[in-house]
XYZ file of C-alpha atoms in Angstrom:
776
model
C -11.023 -17.938 -48.855
C -11.066 -14.874 -51.017
C -8.173 -12.609 -51.957
C -9.054 -9.713 -49.640
C -8.833 -11.875 -46.558
C -12.607 -12.134 -46.105
C -14.262 -15.267 -44.773
C -17.109 -17.351 -46.300
C -19.461 -19.398 -44.183
C -20.193 -19.717 -40.482
C -17.858 -22.574 -39.619
C -14.635 -20.993 -40.835
C -13.000 -20.948 -37.400
C -12.721 -24.701 -37.270
C -11.460 -24.664 -40.858
C -8.867 -22.000 -40.092
C -7.426 -24.082 -37.312
C -6.482 -26.754 -39.826
C -5.167 -24.513 -42.594
C -1.360 -24.091 -42.738
C 0.298 -20.686 -42.488
C 0.761 -20.431 -46.250
C -3.007 -20.601 -46.802
C -3.957 -18.076 -44.142
C -4.460 -14.439 -44.948
C -2.474 -13.518 -41.794
C -5.460 -13.964 -39.548
C -7.511 -11.362 -41.383
C -10.082 -13.972 -42.401
C -11.662 -14.284 -38.983
C -11.308 -10.825 -37.485
C -14.446 -8.713 -37.275
C -16.850 -11.421 -38.538
C -19.789 -11.642 -36.148
C -20.575 -15.287 -36.998
C -17.177 -16.571 -35.966
C -16.714 -14.745 -32.662
C -15.760 -17.262 -30.049
C -17.859 -18.039 -27.036
C -16.336 -17.044 -23.695
C -16.478 -20.671 -22.703
C -14.281 -21.790 -25.599
C -10.558 -22.423 -25.318
C -8.790 -19.235 -26.397
C -5.463 -20.798 -27.377
C -7.054 -23.421 -29.651
C -9.534 -21.047 -31.299
C -7.337 -18.011 -31.999
C -3.618 -18.847 -31.758
C -2.510 -16.743 -34.726
C -1.496 -13.083 -34.550
C -3.932 -11.171 -36.766
C -1.096 -9.029 -38.126
C 1.828 -11.394 -38.727
C -0.040 -14.724 -38.861
C 2.435 -16.490 -36.549
C 1.747 -18.581 -33.472
C 5.065 -17.761 -31.784
C 4.743 -16.651 -28.169
C 8.092 -15.006 -27.414
C 7.607 -11.743 -25.428
C 11.300 -10.840 -25.654
C 11.236 -10.873 -29.464
C 7.680 -10.006 -30.457
C 6.210 -8.486 -27.303
C 3.413 -9.944 -25.207
C 0.932 -12.067 -27.110
C -2.627 -11.181 -26.082
C -5.904 -12.897 -26.890
C -9.295 -11.212 -26.554
C -12.059 -13.777 -26.593
C -14.983 -11.405 -27.128
C -13.450 -9.942 -30.294
C -11.676 -13.104 -31.433
C -8.361 -11.240 -31.624
C -4.857 -12.484 -30.932
C -2.006 -10.065 -31.526
C 1.679 -9.589 -30.717
C 2.221 -6.272 -28.960
C 5.221 -5.277 -31.103
C 3.342 -6.130 -34.305
C 0.597 -3.781 -33.220
C 2.951 -1.080 -31.967
C 5.021 -0.906 -35.156
C 2.157 -1.125 -37.670
C 2.174 1.921 -39.913
C -1.548 2.643 -40.192
C -2.801 2.533 -36.620
C -2.644 4.941 -33.671
C -3.555 4.844 -30.003
C -6.846 6.721 -29.975
C -8.227 5.250 -26.764
C -7.328 5.382 -23.105
C -4.672 3.031 -21.758
C -7.319 0.588 -20.506
C -9.300 0.588 -23.762
C -8.814 -2.009 -26.476
C -5.227 -3.283 -26.566
C -3.295 -0.711 -24.515
C -5.110 2.157 -26.213
C -5.439 0.601 -29.697
C -9.165 0.327 -30.341
C -10.522 -2.906 -31.819
C -12.242 -1.014 -34.634
C -8.874 0.476 -35.619
C -7.228 -2.947 -35.438
C -9.885 -4.284 -37.790
C -9.163 -1.512 -40.301
C -5.413 -2.109 -40.029
C -5.835 -5.833 -40.663
C -7.894 -5.111 -43.786
C -5.317 -2.573 -44.981
C -2.431 -4.969 -44.393
C -4.235 -7.820 -46.142
C -3.677 -5.980 -49.442
C 0.081 -5.598 -48.920
C 2.621 -8.311 -49.728
C 5.646 -8.824 -47.482
C 8.897 -8.201 -49.403
C 10.600 -10.913 -47.338
C 8.234 -13.898 -47.038
C 6.077 -12.867 -50.068
C 2.850 -13.409 -48.082
C 0.129 -10.828 -47.561
C -0.530 -8.947 -44.343
C 2.588 -6.782 -44.259
C 1.460 -3.987 -41.917
C 4.877 -2.329 -41.438
C 6.524 -0.096 -44.022
C 9.967 1.474 -44.312
C 9.965 5.094 -43.082
C 12.129 6.362 -45.946
C 9.643 8.180 -48.265
C 10.959 6.726 -51.539
C 11.123 3.155 -50.202
C 8.000 1.059 -50.843
C 9.028 -2.069 -48.916
C 6.536 -3.624 -46.493
C 7.053 -6.558 -44.149
C 5.792 -8.395 -41.084
C 7.497 -7.634 -37.772
C 8.995 -11.163 -37.352
C 10.189 -11.104 -40.967
C 11.787 -7.715 -40.369
C 13.650 -9.067 -37.334
C 14.869 -12.009 -39.403
C 16.049 -9.707 -42.237
C 17.748 -7.301 -39.762
C 15.335 -4.425 -40.252
C 15.476 -1.785 -37.544
C 12.530 -0.731 -35.353
C 12.723 2.407 -33.199
C 10.606 2.203 -30.039
C 10.344 5.979 -29.576
C 8.812 9.136 -31.034
C 6.883 8.050 -34.186
C 7.846 4.363 -33.842
C 9.583 4.341 -37.184
C 10.888 1.237 -38.916
C 13.619 0.968 -41.538
C 14.273 -1.793 -44.028
C 17.600 -3.605 -44.337
C 18.948 -1.061 -46.830
C 17.921 2.190 -45.142
C 18.380 1.394 -41.447
C 20.584 3.737 -39.340
C 24.172 2.610 -38.768
C 26.520 3.765 -36.044
C 29.320 5.974 -37.377
C 32.570 4.482 -36.130
C 35.962 5.732 -37.442
C 38.028 3.037 -39.150
C 40.893 3.572 -36.693
C 38.626 2.501 -33.832
C 37.766 -0.838 -35.457
C 40.494 -3.003 -33.932
C 39.465 -6.592 -34.484
C 37.586 -8.064 -31.535
C 36.987 -7.390 -27.845
C 34.775 -8.629 -25.036
C 31.070 -7.865 -24.836
C 30.839 -6.071 -21.488
C 27.623 -7.935 -20.675
C 28.219 -11.584 -21.566
C 32.069 -11.299 -21.730
C 32.154 -13.299 -24.983
C 34.106 -12.026 -27.980
C 32.461 -9.426 -30.193
C 33.705 -8.001 -33.492
C 34.458 -4.274 -33.369
C 32.552 -3.523 -36.560
C 29.418 -1.442 -37.271
C 27.180 -4.491 -37.760
C 23.495 -4.985 -37.004
C 24.304 -7.544 -34.328
C 27.024 -5.377 -32.741
C 26.607 -2.015 -31.006
C 29.082 0.362 -29.431
C 28.485 2.584 -26.425
C 28.215 6.280 -27.384
C 29.929 7.326 -24.151
C 32.744 4.738 -23.900
C 34.802 4.070 -27.031
C 36.023 0.675 -25.828
C 32.607 -0.653 -24.770
C 31.074 -3.022 -27.351
C 27.961 -5.160 -27.004
C 25.993 -7.877 -28.730
C 22.610 -6.441 -29.732
C 20.867 -9.433 -28.193
C 22.705 -8.935 -24.872
C 21.735 -5.257 -24.804
C 18.102 -6.006 -25.566
C 17.840 -8.595 -22.794
C 19.520 -6.219 -20.353
C 17.111 -3.405 -21.311
C 14.080 -5.648 -20.787
C 15.438 -6.670 -17.405
C 16.610 -3.248 -16.190
C 13.802 -1.061 -17.527
C 13.875 2.676 -18.152
C 15.097 3.539 -14.648
C 18.152 1.249 -14.503
C 19.265 0.698 -18.112
C 22.614 2.417 -18.556
C 26.156 1.983 -19.861
C 27.777 -0.926 -18.060
C 31.159 0.821 -18.040
C 30.623 4.484 -17.144
C 27.050 4.276 -15.777
C 25.844 7.008 -18.148
C 22.102 6.898 -18.727
C 20.888 9.820 -20.860
C 23.314 9.628 -23.791
C 23.397 5.841 -23.681
C 19.613 5.379 -23.757
C 19.229 7.967 -26.495
C 21.632 6.112 -28.789
C 20.247 2.661 -27.991
C 16.703 3.810 -28.770
C 17.922 5.199 -32.088
C 19.529 1.837 -32.866
C 16.352 -0.139 -32.173
C 16.716 -1.290 -28.559
C 13.362 -1.427 -26.763
C 13.552 0.015 -23.235
C 10.286 -0.728 -21.409
C 8.803 1.595 -18.831
C 8.996 -0.564 -15.719
C 11.066 -1.162 -12.623
C 14.043 -3.496 -12.827
C 13.243 -7.206 -12.561
C 15.586 -7.629 -9.602
C 13.678 -4.915 -7.737
C 10.446 -6.903 -8.125
C 11.742 -10.192 -6.708
C 10.386 -10.828 -3.246
C 13.041 -11.569 -0.607
C 15.666 -11.979 -3.325
C 18.480 -10.868 -1.007
C 17.137 -12.162 2.265
C 20.176 -14.320 2.946
C 22.460 -11.270 2.826
C 20.552 -9.357 5.482
C 20.816 -11.602 8.533
C 21.479 -9.896 11.846
C 25.165 -10.203 12.798
C 25.713 -12.427 15.862
C 29.323 -13.377 16.454
C 31.861 -12.551 19.144
C 34.892 -10.882 17.541
C 37.002 -10.218 20.632
C 40.584 -11.464 20.508
C 39.861 -13.912 23.307
C 36.324 -15.250 23.591
C 35.516 -16.576 27.091
C 32.363 -18.436 26.118
C 32.836 -22.201 26.250
C 29.962 -22.759 23.808
C 31.692 -20.830 21.042
C 31.733 -17.395 19.469
C 28.303 -17.809 17.859
C 26.515 -18.640 21.115
C 23.993 -16.001 22.133
C 21.800 -16.139 25.220
C 19.645 -13.037 25.733
C 19.500 -11.399 29.180
C 22.705 -13.042 30.319
C 26.418 -12.325 30.257
C 26.611 -14.393 27.068
C 24.297 -12.096 25.118
C 26.006 -10.709 22.016
C 26.262 -6.925 21.845
C 26.893 -5.422 18.389
C 29.056 -2.372 17.732
C 26.829 0.678 18.170
C 28.440 2.415 15.191
C 28.747 -0.146 12.401
C 26.731 -3.105 13.671
C 29.065 -5.481 11.794
C 31.145 -6.603 14.802
C 30.007 -8.121 18.069
C 31.067 -9.258 21.527
C 29.676 -11.232 24.435
C 29.013 -8.933 27.374
C 31.388 -10.966 29.529
C 34.152 -10.989 26.900
C 34.347 -7.172 26.959
C 33.556 -6.762 30.671
C 30.209 -5.088 29.981
C 27.975 -5.108 33.027
C 24.724 -4.572 31.120
C 23.411 -4.538 27.565
C 22.743 -0.778 27.820
C 26.468 0.001 27.939
C 27.943 1.303 24.693
C 30.554 -0.785 22.896
C 32.631 0.139 19.846
C 34.619 -2.389 17.824
C 38.341 -1.908 17.149
C 37.718 -0.855 13.532
C 35.362 1.950 14.531
C 37.729 3.104 17.257
C 40.531 3.336 14.711
C 38.271 5.397 12.435
C 37.531 7.788 15.286
C 41.228 8.068 16.049
C 42.086 8.884 12.451
C 39.333 11.526 12.219
C 37.935 10.114 9.010
C 41.142 8.948 7.251
C 41.110 5.257 6.501
C 43.797 5.580 3.838
C 45.614 8.334 1.981
C 42.243 9.817 0.977
C 39.634 11.160 3.399
C 36.431 9.199 3.730
C 34.236 11.763 5.440
C 31.044 9.772 5.784
C 32.767 6.778 7.376
C 33.986 8.829 10.312
C 31.955 10.321 13.123
C 31.475 14.010 13.516
C 34.240 16.001 15.180
C 31.709 18.358 16.710
C 31.484 18.317 20.480
C 29.548 21.404 21.467
C 26.017 19.967 21.519
C 22.968 20.067 19.393
C 23.482 23.497 17.950
C 26.884 22.507 16.657
C 25.449 19.434 15.031
C 22.635 21.024 13.097
C 23.008 24.790 12.862
C 26.061 24.629 10.627
C 25.902 21.312 8.778
C 29.062 20.154 7.154
C 29.095 20.532 3.381
C 28.086 17.384 1.618
C 29.207 16.387 -1.825
C 26.067 16.034 -3.907
C 25.625 12.620 -5.412
C 25.128 12.555 -9.139
C 22.359 10.148 -9.855
C 22.146 9.376 -13.547
C 18.813 7.732 -12.993
C 17.022 10.636 -11.390
C 16.991 13.116 -14.245
C 16.694 12.822 -18.006
C 18.040 15.647 -20.085
C 15.918 14.560 -22.984
C 12.191 13.968 -23.231
C 10.919 11.173 -25.429
C 7.672 11.576 -27.238
C 4.724 9.276 -27.418
C 4.673 7.826 -30.875
C 1.209 6.471 -31.415
C -0.793 9.654 -30.832
C -2.089 11.147 -34.043
C -1.490 14.901 -34.538
C 0.407 15.268 -31.253
C 3.861 16.632 -30.687
C 5.193 16.384 -27.174
C 8.745 17.481 -27.825
C 8.148 20.693 -25.895
C 6.573 18.969 -22.909
C 7.900 20.662 -19.769
C 7.612 18.942 -16.424
C 6.955 20.864 -13.205
C 10.238 21.560 -11.447
C 9.095 19.756 -8.337
C 8.573 16.532 -10.249
C 11.625 16.422 -12.506
C 13.638 14.387 -10.019
C 10.866 12.076 -9.063
C 9.583 11.199 -12.513
C 11.333 9.913 -15.605
C 9.649 9.688 -18.997
C 9.669 6.471 -20.910
C 9.961 6.309 -24.707
C 6.187 5.764 -24.927
C 5.010 8.350 -22.431
C 2.729 10.927 -24.018
C 0.971 13.986 -22.688
C -1.983 11.762 -21.947
C 0.045 9.180 -20.085
C 1.926 11.883 -18.214
C -1.454 13.333 -17.254
C -2.640 9.913 -16.084
C 0.455 9.429 -13.935
C 0.092 12.934 -12.541
C -3.555 12.295 -11.712
C -2.543 9.061 -10.018
C -0.049 10.957 -7.850
C -2.714 13.539 -7.006
C -5.101 10.723 -6.066
C -2.516 9.179 -3.737
C -1.894 12.565 -2.104
C -5.635 12.975 -1.619
C -5.762 9.582 0.110
C -2.794 10.565 2.292
C -4.657 13.752 3.219
C -7.677 11.738 4.373
C -5.434 9.499 6.497
C -3.728 12.501 8.093
C -7.101 14.135 8.782
C -8.101 11.017 10.730
C -4.874 11.280 12.748
C -5.568 14.976 13.355
C -8.638 14.015 15.391
C -6.221 13.178 18.233
C -5.371 16.881 18.676
C -7.015 18.417 21.741
C -7.843 22.012 22.652
C -5.023 22.136 25.193
C -2.490 24.651 23.869
C 1.306 24.598 23.932
C 3.055 27.852 23.035
C 6.467 27.689 21.351
C 8.641 30.798 21.262
C 10.686 30.482 18.069
C 13.696 32.436 16.927
C 13.636 32.205 13.124
C 17.386 32.867 12.982
C 18.069 29.850 15.216
C 15.198 27.637 14.157
C 16.705 24.290 15.205
C 17.724 25.153 18.760
C 14.478 26.960 19.539
C 12.414 24.132 18.000
C 14.393 21.515 19.910
C 13.915 23.434 23.148
C 10.190 23.737 22.526
C 9.677 20.058 21.651
C 11.626 18.946 24.738
C 9.865 21.194 27.238
C 7.794 19.400 29.811
C 4.508 20.995 28.812
C 4.821 19.945 25.164
C 2.574 17.149 23.968
C 2.123 15.967 20.349
C -1.651 16.019 20.806
C -1.695 19.596 22.117
C -2.706 22.460 19.861
C 0.507 24.264 18.890
C 0.717 28.054 18.955
C 3.808 29.693 17.457
C 5.244 33.066 18.401
C 8.280 34.352 16.543
C 10.781 36.485 18.421
C 12.955 38.936 16.496
C 16.287 40.398 17.528
C 14.517 43.093 19.620
C 12.621 40.446 21.592
C 9.235 41.652 20.385
C 6.583 39.099 19.583
C 4.528 38.674 16.464
C 2.015 35.923 15.731
C -0.281 35.003 12.845
C -1.844 31.849 14.347
C -2.096 29.216 11.600
C 0.133 31.199 9.245
C 2.892 31.383 11.859
C 2.605 27.673 12.562
C 2.880 26.763 8.896
C 5.823 29.135 8.451
C 7.548 27.562 11.462
C 7.173 24.022 10.117
C 8.268 25.176 6.668
C 11.516 26.619 8.090
C 12.015 23.493 10.194
C 11.595 21.070 7.253
C 13.990 23.154 5.157
C 16.556 23.103 7.959
C 16.270 19.329 8.402
C 16.734 18.821 4.664
C 20.060 20.694 4.770
C 21.230 19.378 8.143
C 23.964 16.852 8.841
C 21.310 14.268 9.803
C 20.739 13.583 6.105
C 23.056 13.131 3.143
C 22.542 13.254 -0.586
C 21.407 15.891 -3.047
C 17.671 15.870 -3.787
C 16.704 12.369 -2.605
C 18.275 11.959 0.815
C 19.219 9.081 3.113
C 20.135 9.209 6.782
C 23.764 10.001 7.517
C 25.726 8.773 10.533
C 26.451 11.617 12.950
C 27.866 10.172 16.151
C 27.130 13.279 18.226
C 23.542 13.372 16.959
C 23.091 9.702 17.924
C 24.298 10.377 21.461
C 21.942 13.345 21.835
C 18.969 11.459 20.337
C 18.530 14.052 17.602
C 17.371 11.520 15.002
C 14.422 10.732 17.264
C 13.613 14.423 17.568
C 13.813 14.877 13.778
C 11.365 12.009 13.201
C 9.063 13.399 15.865
C 9.121 16.868 14.260
C 8.258 15.469 10.834
C 5.349 13.448 12.258
C 4.007 16.476 14.146
C 4.353 18.683 11.040
C 2.332 16.237 8.911
C -0.537 15.963 11.408
C -0.633 19.604 12.593
C -0.912 21.109 9.120
C 2.727 21.725 8.254
C 4.450 20.800 4.988
C 5.832 17.351 4.238
C 9.615 16.806 3.956
C 9.451 15.691 0.308
C 13.144 14.741 0.236
C 13.152 11.087 1.363
C 14.929 8.703 -0.999
C 13.202 5.520 -2.086
C 15.710 3.505 -0.061
C 15.114 5.496 3.138
C 11.350 5.271 2.733
C 11.491 1.503 2.141
C 13.738 1.039 5.195
C 11.174 2.878 7.315
C 8.194 0.991 5.910
C 9.485 -2.523 5.213
C 12.521 -2.678 7.499
C 16.210 -2.379 6.523
C 16.578 -6.154 6.254
C 14.235 -6.132 3.242
C 15.896 -3.297 1.309
C 18.746 -3.517 -1.193
C 20.585 -0.189 -1.595
C 22.093 0.945 -4.886
C 25.129 2.973 -5.867
C 22.900 6.033 -6.168
C 22.345 5.932 -2.402
C 26.034 6.641 -1.735
C 26.447 10.385 -1.193
C 30.144 10.322 -0.321
C 32.109 10.811 -3.547
C 35.207 8.951 -2.327
C 33.243 5.920 -1.169
C 31.309 5.956 -4.432
C 34.537 6.000 -6.444
C 35.875 3.064 -4.430
C 32.722 1.044 -5.143
C 32.889 1.918 -8.843
C 36.538 0.830 -9.057
C 35.569 -2.555 -7.636
C 32.358 -2.884 -9.632
C 33.957 -2.077 -12.989
C 37.229 -3.949 -12.537
C 37.668 -5.837 -15.813
C 40.231 -8.380 -14.669
C 41.026 -10.394 -11.551
C 44.412 -8.707 -11.140
C 42.957 -5.183 -11.293
C 40.259 -6.251 -8.819
C 42.854 -7.513 -6.337
C 44.898 -4.336 -6.791
C 41.850 -2.207 -6.044
C 41.050 -4.269 -2.947
C 44.649 -3.898 -1.755
C 44.556 -0.121 -2.227
C 41.448 0.268 -0.083
C 42.244 -2.518 2.392
C 41.769 -0.348 5.490
C 38.398 0.882 4.277
C 37.156 -2.652 3.579
C 38.473 -3.859 6.930
C 36.744 -1.025 8.774
C 33.509 -1.809 6.923
C 33.803 -5.531 7.687
C 33.677 -6.314 3.981
C 36.954 -8.153 3.476
C 36.436 -11.423 1.641
C 38.581 -13.835 -0.316
C 38.491 -13.064 -4.032
C 39.233 -16.007 -6.326
C 37.441 -14.963 -9.513
C 36.177 -11.782 -11.147
C 32.530 -12.489 -10.356
C 33.297 -12.203 -6.623
C 33.281 -8.428 -7.066
C 29.474 -8.391 -7.227
C 29.110 -9.836 -3.733
C 31.789 -7.462 -2.484
C 29.965 -4.440 -3.917
C 26.718 -5.599 -2.278
C 28.518 -5.938 1.056
C 29.937 -2.401 0.850
C 26.602 -0.885 -0.156
C 24.786 -2.753 2.574
C 27.322 -1.558 5.151
C 27.599 2.053 4.035
C 23.899 2.757 3.436
C 22.193 0.482 5.991
C 24.456 -1.121 8.602
C 26.381 2.072 9.258
C 23.159 4.004 9.902
C 21.180 1.293 11.704
C 21.158 3.206 15.002
C 20.085 6.534 13.462
C 17.419 4.674 11.451
C 15.938 2.973 14.501
C 15.920 6.253 16.430
C 14.330 8.029 13.468
C 11.660 5.310 13.214
C 10.804 5.736 16.886
C 10.339 9.467 16.350
C 8.029 8.870 13.368
C 5.803 6.715 15.583
C 4.564 9.968 17.146
C 0.800 10.339 16.655
C 0.764 6.968 14.824
C 2.354 8.304 11.626
C 4.788 5.397 11.071
C 1.996 2.855 11.528
C -0.040 4.582 8.819
C 3.047 4.768 6.559
C 3.455 1.002 6.822
C -0.245 0.402 6.169
C -0.418 2.847 3.217
C 3.056 3.015 1.620
C 2.002 4.338 -1.799
C 0.000 7.206 -0.333
C 2.765 8.346 2.039
C 5.463 7.895 -0.594
C 3.675 10.554 -2.660
C 4.206 13.170 0.065
C 7.481 12.049 1.652
C 9.468 11.285 -1.524
C 8.001 13.999 -3.778
C 7.873 17.753 -3.458
C 4.389 19.344 -3.497
C 3.058 19.738 -7.003
C 3.335 23.126 -8.616
C 0.261 25.280 -8.136
C -2.000 25.773 -11.130
C -5.074 27.869 -11.818
C -7.164 24.711 -11.802
C -5.740 23.678 -8.413
C -6.590 27.006 -6.786
C -9.998 27.086 -8.438
C -10.790 23.678 -6.926
C -9.249 24.635 -3.567
C -11.314 27.778 -2.944
C -15.073 27.365 -2.627
C -16.926 30.383 -4.049
C -19.676 31.768 -1.844
C -21.514 34.291 -3.976
C -24.812 36.131 -3.945
C -27.172 37.083 -6.753
C -25.665 40.534 -7.274
C -22.240 38.952 -7.663
C -23.502 36.691 -10.410
C -24.947 39.688 -12.195
C -21.613 41.498 -12.410
C -19.610 38.370 -13.108
C -17.414 38.314 -9.975
C -16.840 34.549 -10.119
C -15.865 34.819 -13.792
C -13.397 37.615 -12.984
C -11.803 35.378 -10.324
C -11.319 32.427 -12.685
C -10.013 34.567 -15.537
C -7.581 36.247 -13.158
C -6.198 32.859 -12.038
C -5.605 31.967 -15.691
C -3.788 35.264 -16.293
C -1.578 34.700 -13.250
C -0.764 31.154 -14.378
C 0.208 32.344 -17.862
C 2.516 35.049 -16.453
C 0.332 38.001 -17.410
C 0.285 39.303 -13.858
C 2.788 40.825 -11.432
C 1.882 38.263 -8.734
C 2.086 34.466 -8.684
C -0.331 31.746 -7.673
C 1.838 31.158 -4.597
C 1.399 34.825 -3.674
C -2.390 34.484 -3.850
C -2.336 31.375 -1.622
C 0.032 33.092 0.830
C -2.151 36.208 0.918
C -5.268 34.189 1.732
C -3.929 31.425 4.017
C -0.402 32.345 5.041
C 0.967 29.251 3.304
C 3.041 28.983 0.133
C 1.853 25.441 -0.591
C -1.060 23.167 0.186
C -0.182 21.119 3.302
C -0.650 17.330 3.041
C -3.410 17.326 5.663
C -5.184 20.201 3.901
C -6.482 23.493 5.284
C -8.734 23.841 8.306
C -11.137 25.514 7.702
C -11.448 24.913 3.973
C -10.442 27.991 1.900
C -13.313 30.093 0.553
C -13.831 33.114 -1.706
C -16.392 35.798 -0.886
C -17.407 38.747 -3.083
C -18.293 41.808 -1.019
C -18.898 45.501 -1.564
C -15.442 46.438 -0.339
C -12.765 48.639 -1.832
C -9.774 46.255 -1.832
C -9.209 42.469 -1.391
C -8.767 41.115 2.145
C -6.968 37.912 3.133
C -8.573 36.538 6.308
C -5.981 33.951 7.312
C -7.805 33.005 10.489
C -10.669 31.639 8.376
C -8.632 30.967 5.183
C -11.081 33.284 3.453
C -10.305 35.515 0.492
C -12.669 38.479 0.443
C -12.764 40.092 -3.010
C -14.281 43.392 -4.179
C -17.205 43.582 -6.576
C -16.186 45.549 -9.675
C -17.898 46.440 -12.930
C -14.962 45.532 -15.181
C -12.292 42.850 -15.171
C -9.527 45.466 -15.576
C -10.562 47.135 -12.326
C -10.696 43.750 -10.561
C -7.220 42.774 -11.761
C -5.711 46.151 -10.837
C -7.049 45.995 -7.274
C -5.880 42.394 -6.812
C -2.331 43.066 -7.917
C -1.988 46.340 -6.001
C -3.182 44.843 -2.710
C -1.396 41.475 -2.827
C 1.960 42.944 -3.885
C 1.955 45.644 -1.188
C 0.738 43.409 1.646
C 3.336 40.721 0.941
C 6.087 43.313 0.466
C 5.378 44.816 3.869
C 5.330 41.373 5.506
C 8.662 40.412 3.962
C 10.267 43.645 5.091
């Protein structure tokens, strides 16, 4: 071996395998040497077990990141060693090299590090340096961990040596000896140590660093939060600053298949005071008097038909707990639990949906991040001002490593899924016949008129729908496809704000007793299915839990605290979940005894860990069991035109349109949407160029109109429907005086002008005035 880490001879690989760590030049001897590249048939682990950056054979993903071996390039590397190295950047795509780190760059970094001596182990190959400008210390990643150096997995991926690392500022008066780690419950010293961290949002919450790191790796970016107050933004920000790695992934418990299957069995037990069945309360014989009928409201109590004198299975039956809730009008204790009671409305469908009861918006700490974290390993990039489209802020959360490029990749992936969903819906649209059904719609009473139209005898989901709006003077106005899209847009907006759903932005089904009796959940599902296939907008407000219940079945879904829209119920669950002693847990259970009894969640509590099962029971009841009848009715409605079947066959594609709002229009989107049909004289005067430049001006705010206005002017729609436009939108350049929006053909006819200024002036004048008149 020579000092620079080079390699002599052709058989050095076999020699390297026998040389101890002290004699190796941290793997740099073999990297990049053509003669020693391993054959693809060789054993990877035996030929290249050493990380080319730190020279260690350890394979511990939780400490050093995933250890990867690339046979063709004879490279083995720890992911964290590569990520934290000071002289290398991600210059490739995510699927190039090692997660964007090109092999040529890795080779250069290995050669650079081979000249640097580690200040801890005194061996060469120290690729990581302290970020403080005056500090010249270098070290390997494992050595830095051992010496309590600090590595920040965010922004520029900075590292700090043991003398310059950030320390939490904790007032002396708050250092009170020892307390319990809120994760492992073992004692932890309340001191600003490397191995001890304090929550930035809860003064009395202390953690072992190791416990926090394991929890972050398990929970991922979407579920890692303070274990006491559930805060996510402030907590993650501080933990990233203090060197906790939060990976961009779903929680490990969300990825386990059938992890909670035993908790989701269908309830079959007779709970009447006197059971008449000689074979016991658990005996169930379908199509007989000994068939068990579950409570139609909660589903968590049951009775034999004979034990409650029910003549047939079709008869409704309510358990005693639900009857008591009805009698108390929503009061199960001193506080009102609105969502546990049925609706007090009794005047029919219009009462149920036209004036929905106000819902308390749930605050989901996991849905929005108030801070944006920058991608660190992109040279000459600064993403601190990255602004997400408003429609995607709820649906997407940025990880510490997400850059503009990765955000663009994820966005393109979402666009690809929506394109696939569009193709599926176009196939379903082939069912629509030429037979026409006319719906007379009052825009001021959209729900009742829509319900009347969908329930009329002549209505068929496969019929072509024609919409006519009636105003207060009973005159008719119609714009064919534009009217139909406007009708479905009003209908989806009304459903989103109706009492059939609860939550803020991501909604679940609520339980409205009157709506169940009138089969309104079925009608809502039917309307959504018809809107998707007939060219209307998608709802875009389904929660992940609701979508998974529809696709995979409620028995395979585990709800979370974020699915609870009722503030009082949420507070009750939090009190149980965060009880820090057995006595406080029992006190909390005693205070909400009636609620737990009504929910069928009473259980014997003998130790503090029993609270976890109790919380799962309450969540399962409140989010799933309580709404099992509305969910089944809603599913039946979505089966219209085969939409539910396609949802179950293509969950990712339909999730992109049902759980996400349409993407914000851009100049590029409209340019791709409209096909330009030009002639030779148009090309001579640059009409197509004027059109593209104008779209850019509108997007940048240099115009009095918006991109939505242009789309509305041409097609009558404010957004691109999931199934797409029929016919496809086109642009024509004609010798006309002003632009014309032919909504029947989705054609935008534009004037031929000599200058761009004249083109822009005519566009803005026409679009503004036409839309103003329509709105008036």
